[in-house]
């Protein structure tokens, strides 16, 4: 959600750029089954994706560790940065680098057939299928690497003092946020179709079936709305319980005041509707739709939680993980469509509560 203004066409293309590496990777992986020579560029792209995620994670952790003055001063130079790096800061940066590198290397372990065979004994994928292997490495990378900054610094990057100061100094940062959500949903759906093999190995009806996208009955719509409302009540109590445990153990909680700043651009009737649909359908199609049929409920739920680690501390990550398990159960019992409506309803009620002044639930 790093915006910084821009034209509509720029926002539209920028929204595609974040998904492009995964789409290209999937397309080349599928084509390599027909043209084996393409397996080499497929694995090179995979390594580039893992390295890119590690660099992004390291960069966000780096911003979290350094003081705000380094990034806000107009006269900052190499000497000022060197002065800001105290021995304690240097140790933090070193640990951040080592942990980022370690997470990246650990992400590559599914390249070992023994690892794949062990996982395949419990999940519905083929250990000898190149597409499944590349997907599994990608899932590992998206699960492990985003956790690095909060694990090393103890603070989610987007809620850090430095990042908050940068946001306060840049009044244009959130310009176009609602438009970006619309464009991101469009590209997410398009990317999801390509990633599961549309135009390479599957027809459109087969792709819809693979993603679990089906027209819901009236009963299913009502069930999904009811599930969403029930989850609001359940997670209101669950988050309080998690917060009490965290406080008793002396662990840091997510800074809700800082987090709410990210939600300000959406606090209009149109904004909360767009944000809810974008998150509800985009996340469910890409996580439960793409991943769950191959990798079960648990691994996608872990990935789902990890993708929120830039904005939540461990209490919030745990809550998102549990929500991911619930959404996974709904997906397995009904469909991705029902799951997406449930998720959308849940988010919409939370946003509406914030708009009405009830705060983050």
Coordinates of C-alpha atoms in Angstrom, one line a residue:
X1 CA 0.0 0.0 0.0
X2 CA 2.9 2.3 -0.8
X3 CA 1.3 4.9 -3.0
X4 CA 2.8 8.4 -3.1
X5 CA 0.4 9.8 -5.6
X6 CA 0.5 9.4 -9.4
X7 CA -1.8 9.3 -12.4
X8 CA -4.6 6.8 -12.7
X9 CA -2.7 5.0 -15.5
X10 CA 0.4 5.0 -13.3
X11 CA -1.6 3.5 -10.4
X12 CA -3.2 0.9 -12.6
X13 CA 0.2 -0.2 -14.0
X14 CA 1.8 0.0 -10.6
X15 CA -0.8 -2.3 -9.2
X16 CA 0.1 -4.9 -11.8
X17 CA 3.8 -4.6 -11.2
X18 CA 3.7 -6.2 -7.8
X19 CA 2.0 -9.3 -9.2
X20 CA 3.9 -9.5 -12.5
X21 CA 6.8 -11.6 -11.2
X22 CA 4.4 -14.3 -9.8
X23 CA 2.4 -14.4 -13.1
X24 CA 5.6 -14.6 -15.2
X25 CA 6.9 -17.3 -12.9
X26 CA 3.7 -19.4 -13.2
X27 CA 3.5 -19.0 -16.9
X28 CA 7.1 -20.1 -17.5
X29 CA 6.7 -23.0 -15.1
X30 CA 3.6 -24.3 -17.0
X31 CA 5.3 -23.9 -20.4
X32 CA 8.3 -25.7 -19.1
X33 CA 6.2 -28.9 -19.0
X34 CA 5.8 -28.6 -22.8
X35 CA 9.3 -27.1 -23.5
X36 CA 11.7 -28.6 -20.9
X37 CA 14.4 -26.1 -21.8
X38 CA 12.3 -23.4 -20.1
X39 CA 12.9 -25.1 -16.7
X40 CA 16.1 -23.2 -16.4
X41 CA 14.6 -19.7 -16.8
X42 CA 11.7 -20.9 -14.5
X43 CA 14.1 -21.7 -11.7
X44 CA 16.1 -18.4 -12.3
X45 CA 12.9 -16.4 -12.0
X46 CA 12.0 -18.4 -8.9
X47 CA 15.4 -17.5 -7.3
X48 CA 14.9 -13.8 -8.3
X49 CA 11.4 -13.8 -6.6
X50 CA 12.9 -15.3 -3.4
X51 CA 15.8 -12.8 -3.5
X52 CA 13.5 -9.9 -4.2
X53 CA 11.2 -10.8 -1.2
X54 CA 14.3 -11.1 1.0
X55 CA 15.6 -7.7 -0.1
X56 CA 12.2 -6.1 0.5
X57 CA 12.0 -7.6 3.9
X58 CA 15.5 -6.5 4.8
X59 CA 14.8 -3.0 3.5
X60 CA 11.7 -2.6 5.6
X61 CA 13.5 -3.9 8.6
X62 CA 16.4 -1.5 7.9
X63 CA 14.0 1.4 7.9
X64 CA 12.5 0.2 11.2
X65 CA 15.9 0.0 12.9
X66 CA 17.3 3.4 11.8
X67 CA 16.0 6.6 13.5
X68 CA 13.5 8.8 11.5
X69 CA 16.0 11.7 11.2
X70 CA 18.1 9.7 8.7
X71 CA 15.2 9.6 6.2
X72 CA 13.6 13.0 6.9
X73 CA 16.6 15.3 6.9
X74 CA 17.1 17.1 3.6
X75 CA 20.9 17.1 4.2
X76 CA 21.3 13.5 5.0
X77 CA 24.5 12.0 3.6
X78 CA 26.7 9.0 4.1
X79 CA 28.3 10.5 7.1
X80 CA 25.0 11.1 8.8
X81 CA 23.9 7.6 8.2
X82 CA 27.2 6.2 9.5
X83 CA 26.7 8.4 12.7
X84 CA 23.2 7.0 13.2
X85 CA 24.4 3.4 13.1
X86 CA 25.4 2.8 16.7
X87 CA 26.9 -0.5 17.8
X88 CA 23.5 -1.6 18.9
X89 CA 22.0 -0.6 15.6
X90 CA 24.8 -2.3 13.7
X91 CA 24.0 -5.6 15.6
X92 CA 20.4 -5.2 14.7
X93 CA 21.2 -4.7 11.0
X94 CA 23.5 -7.7 11.0
X95 CA 20.9 -9.9 12.6
X96 CA 18.3 -8.6 10.1
X97 CA 20.6 -9.5 7.2
X98 CA 21.4 -13.0 8.6
X99 CA 17.8 -13.7 9.3
X100 CA 16.6 -12.5 5.9
X101 CA 19.3 -14.6 4.2
X102 CA 18.4 -17.6 6.4
X103 CA 14.7 -17.3 5.6
X104 CA 15.4 -17.1 1.9
X105 CA 17.6 -20.2 2.1
X106 CA 15.0 -22.1 4.1
X107 CA 12.4 -21.2 1.5
X108 CA 14.4 -23.2 -1.0
X109 CA 14.3 -26.4 0.9
X110 CA 11.3 -27.7 -1.2
X111 CA 13.8 -28.0 -4.0
X112 CA 15.0 -31.1 -2.2
X113 CA 12.9 -34.0 -3.3
X114 CA 12.9 -35.6 0.2
X115 CA 11.2 -32.5 1.6
X116 CA 8.6 -32.6 -1.1
X117 CA 7.9 -36.3 -0.7
X118 CA 7.4 -35.8 3.0
X119 CA 5.0 -32.9 2.5
X120 CA 3.2 -34.7 -0.4
X121 CA 2.3 -37.6 1.9
X122 CA 0.0 -35.2 3.7
X123 CA -1.0 -32.8 1.0
X124 CA -2.6 -33.1 -2.5
X125 CA 0.4 -32.3 -4.8
X126 CA 2.9 -34.2 -6.8
X127 CA 6.5 -34.1 -5.6
X128 CA 7.7 -34.7 -9.1
X129 CA 5.6 -31.9 -10.7
X130 CA 7.8 -28.9 -11.5
X131 CA 4.9 -26.5 -11.3
X132 CA 4.0 -27.8 -7.8
X133 CA 7.6 -27.6 -6.7
X134 CA 8.0 -24.0 -7.8
X135 CA 4.6 -23.1 -6.2
X136 CA 5.7 -24.7 -2.9
X137 CA 9.0 -22.8 -2.8
X138 CA 7.0 -19.6 -3.5
X139 CA 4.6 -20.4 -0.7
X140 CA 7.5 -21.1 1.7
X141 CA 9.1 -17.7 0.7
X142 CA 5.9 -15.8 1.2
X143 CA 5.4 -17.4 4.5
X144 CA 8.9 -17.2 6.1
X145 CA 10.4 -14.0 4.7
X146 CA 7.8 -11.4 5.6
X147 CA 8.1 -12.4 9.3
X148 CA 11.7 -11.4 9.5
X149 CA 11.4 -7.7 10.3
X150 CA 8.9 -8.1 13.2
X151 CA 10.9 -11.1 14.4
X152 CA 14.2 -9.2 14.5
X153 CA 13.0 -5.7 15.5
X154 CA 9.9 -6.6 17.5
X155 CA 8.0 -3.9 15.6
X156 CA 6.0 -4.4 12.3
X157 CA 7.7 -2.1 9.8
X158 CA 4.6 -0.1 8.8
X159 CA 3.9 0.8 12.4
X160 CA 7.5 1.7 13.4
X161 CA 8.4 5.1 14.6
X162 CA 10.4 5.8 11.5
X163 CA 7.7 4.7 9.0
X164 CA 5.1 6.7 10.9
X165 CA 7.3 9.8 10.8
X166 CA 7.8 9.4 7.1
X167 CA 4.0 9.1 6.6
X168 CA 3.4 12.2 8.7
X169 CA 5.9 14.1 6.6
X170 CA 4.4 13.1 3.3
X171 CA 0.8 14.2 3.0
X172 CA 0.4 12.7 -0.5
X173 CA 1.4 9.2 0.5
X174 CA -2.2 7.8 0.5
X175 CA -3.4 9.6 -2.6
X176 CA -5.2 7.1 -4.8
X177 CA -5.5 4.4 -2.1
X178 CA -9.1 3.5 -3.1
X179 CA -8.2 3.4 -6.8
X180 CA -5.2 1.2 -6.1
X181 CA -7.5 -1.3 -4.3
X182 CA -9.8 -1.5 -7.3
X183 CA -6.9 -2.0 -9.7
X184 CA -5.2 -4.5 -7.4
X185 CA -8.4 -6.6 -7.2
X186 CA -8.6 -6.6 -11.0
X187 CA -5.0 -7.7 -11.4
X188 CA -5.3 -10.2 -8.5
X189 CA -8.2 -12.0 -10.2
X190 CA -6.5 -11.9 -13.6
X191 CA -3.2 -13.1 -12.1
X192 CA -5.0 -15.9 -10.2
X193 CA -6.5 -17.2 -13.4
X194 CA -3.1 -17.3 -15.1
X195 CA -1.3 -18.8 -12.1
X196 CA -3.6 -21.8 -12.1
X197 CA -3.1 -22.4 -15.8
X198 CA -5.7 -20.5 -17.8
X199 CA -4.4 -20.3 -21.4
X200 CA -1.7 -22.8 -20.7
X201 CA -3.2 -26.0 -19.2
X202 CA -6.8 -25.2 -18.4
X203 CA -9.9 -23.8 -20.1
X204 CA -12.0 -21.0 -18.4
X205 CA -14.6 -23.4 -16.9
X206 CA -11.7 -25.6 -15.6
X207 CA -10.0 -22.6 -14.2
X208 CA -13.1 -21.4 -12.3
X209 CA -13.6 -24.9 -10.9
X210 CA -9.9 -25.1 -9.8
X211 CA -10.3 -21.7 -8.0
X212 CA -13.5 -22.8 -6.4
X213 CA -15.4 -19.9 -8.0
X214 CA -19.1 -20.8 -8.5
X215 CA -22.4 -18.9 -8.4
X216 CA -23.6 -19.2 -4.9
X217 CA -27.2 -20.1 -4.1
X218 CA -29.4 -17.7 -2.1
X219 CA -28.9 -20.0 0.9
X220 CA -25.1 -19.8 0.6
X221 CA -25.2 -16.0 0.3
X222 CA -27.2 -15.8 3.5
X223 CA -24.9 -18.3 5.2
X224 CA -21.9 -16.3 4.2
X225 CA -23.4 -13.0 5.5
X226 CA -24.2 -14.8 8.8
X227 CA -20.7 -16.3 9.0
X228 CA -19.2 -12.8 8.5
X229 CA -21.3 -11.3 11.3
X230 CA -20.7 -14.2 13.6
X231 CA -16.9 -13.9 13.0
X232 CA -17.0 -10.2 14.0
X233 CA -18.4 -11.2 17.4
X234 CA -16.1 -14.1 17.8
X235 CA -12.9 -12.3 16.9
X236 CA -13.9 -9.3 19.1
X237 CA -13.7 -11.6 22.1
X238 CA -10.7 -13.5 20.7
X239 CA -8.7 -10.4 20.2
X240 CA -9.4 -9.2 23.7
X241 CA -8.3 -12.6 25.0
X242 CA -5.1 -12.6 23.0
X243 CA -4.4 -9.0 24.2
X244 CA -4.8 -10.1 27.9
X245 CA -2.4 -13.0 27.4
X246 CA 0.1 -10.7 25.6
X247 CA -0.1 -8.1 28.4
X248 CA 0.3 -10.8 31.1
X249 CA 3.4 -12.1 29.4
X250 CA 4.8 -8.6 28.8
X251 CA 4.8 -9.0 25.0
X252 CA 4.3 -5.9 22.7
X253 CA 0.8 -5.5 21.3
X254 CA 0.0 -4.1 17.8
X255 CA -0.2 -0.3 18.0
X256 CA -3.8 0.2 16.9
X257 CA -3.5 4.0 16.8
X258 CA -0.7 3.7 14.3
X259 CA -2.5 1.0 12.3
X260 CA -5.7 3.1 12.1
X261 CA -3.7 5.7 10.1
X262 CA -3.6 3.3 7.2
X263 CA -7.4 3.0 7.2
X264 CA -8.1 6.7 7.1
X265 CA -8.3 6.9 3.2
X266 CA -11.1 4.3 3.3
X267 CA -13.3 5.9 5.9
X268 CA -16.1 6.8 3.5
X269 CA -19.1 4.7 2.5
X270 CA -17.5 4.0 -1.0
X271 CA -14.1 3.5 0.5
X272 CA -15.1 0.9 3.0
X273 CA -17.1 -1.0 0.3
X274 CA -14.1 -1.0 -2.0
X275 CA -11.6 -2.0 0.7
X276 CA -13.8 -4.8 1.9
X277 CA -14.5 -6.3 -1.5
X278 CA -10.8 -5.9 -2.5
X279 CA -9.5 -7.7 0.6
X280 CA -12.3 -10.2 0.8
X281 CA -12.3 -11.4 -2.8
X282 CA -8.7 -10.7 -3.6
X283 CA -7.2 -12.5 -0.6
X284 CA -9.6 -15.5 -0.8
X285 CA -9.1 -16.1 -4.5
X286 CA -5.3 -15.8 -4.3
X287 CA -4.9 -17.7 -1.0
X288 CA -7.8 -20.1 -0.5
X289 CA -8.6 -20.4 -4.2
X290 CA -5.1 -21.0 -5.6
X291 CA -3.3 -22.6 -2.7
X292 CA -5.7 -24.6 -0.6
X293 CA -6.6 -27.3 -3.1
X294 CA -2.9 -28.2 -3.3
X295 CA -1.5 -27.3 0.1
X296 CA -4.4 -27.8 2.5
X297 CA -5.7 -25.4 5.1
X298 CA -2.8 -25.0 7.4
X299 CA 0.0 -23.8 5.1
X300 CA -2.2 -21.2 3.3
X301 CA -3.4 -19.9 6.7
X302 CA 0.3 -19.5 7.8
X303 CA 1.0 -17.6 4.5
X304 CA -2.1 -15.5 5.0
X305 CA -1.0 -14.5 8.5
X306 CA 2.6 -13.8 7.4
X307 CA 1.4 -11.4 4.6
X308 CA 0.0 -9.2 7.4
X309 CA 3.3 -9.2 9.4
X310 CA 4.4 -5.8 8.0
X311 CA 1.4 -4.2 9.7
X312 CA 0.6 -6.3 12.8
X313 CA 2.7 -7.5 15.7
X314 CA 2.5 -11.1 16.8
X315 CA -0.8 -10.7 18.5
X316 CA -2.4 -9.6 15.3
X317 CA -0.6 -12.2 13.3
X318 CA -2.0 -14.9 15.5
X319 CA -5.5 -13.5 15.1
X320 CA -5.1 -13.4 11.3
X321 CA -3.8 -17.0 11.3
X322 CA -6.8 -18.2 13.2
X323 CA -9.1 -16.3 10.8
X324 CA -7.3 -18.0 8.0
X325 CA -8.0 -21.4 9.4
X326 CA -11.7 -20.5 9.7
X327 CA -11.8 -19.2 6.1
X328 CA -10.1 -22.4 5.1
X329 CA -12.8 -24.5 6.7
X330 CA -15.5 -22.5 5.0
X331 CA -13.7 -22.9 1.6
X332 CA -13.4 -26.6 2.1
X333 CA -17.1 -27.0 3.1
X334 CA -18.6 -24.6 0.5
X335 CA -16.6 -22.7 -2.1
X336 CA -14.1 -19.8 -2.5
X337 CA -17.1 -17.6 -3.5
X338 CA -18.8 -18.2 -0.1
X339 CA -15.5 -17.7 1.7
X340 CA -15.0 -14.4 -0.1
X341 CA -18.4 -13.1 0.7
X342 CA -17.8 -14.1 4.4
X343 CA -14.5 -12.3 4.4
X344 CA -16.0 -9.2 2.7
X345 CA -18.8 -9.1 5.2
X346 CA -16.4 -9.4 8.1
X347 CA -14.1 -6.6 6.8
X348 CA -17.1 -4.4 5.9
X349 CA -18.5 -4.5 9.5
X350 CA -15.0 -3.7 10.9
X351 CA -14.6 -0.8 8.6
X352 CA -18.1 0.5 9.3
X353 CA -17.4 0.3 13.0
X354 CA -14.3 2.4 12.6
X355 CA -16.2 4.9 10.4
X356 CA -18.8 5.2 13.2
X357 CA -16.1 5.8 15.8
X358 CA -15.9 2.4 17.4
X359 CA -12.2 1.9 16.7
X360 CA -10.4 -1.2 15.4
X361 CA -12.1 -4.4 16.7

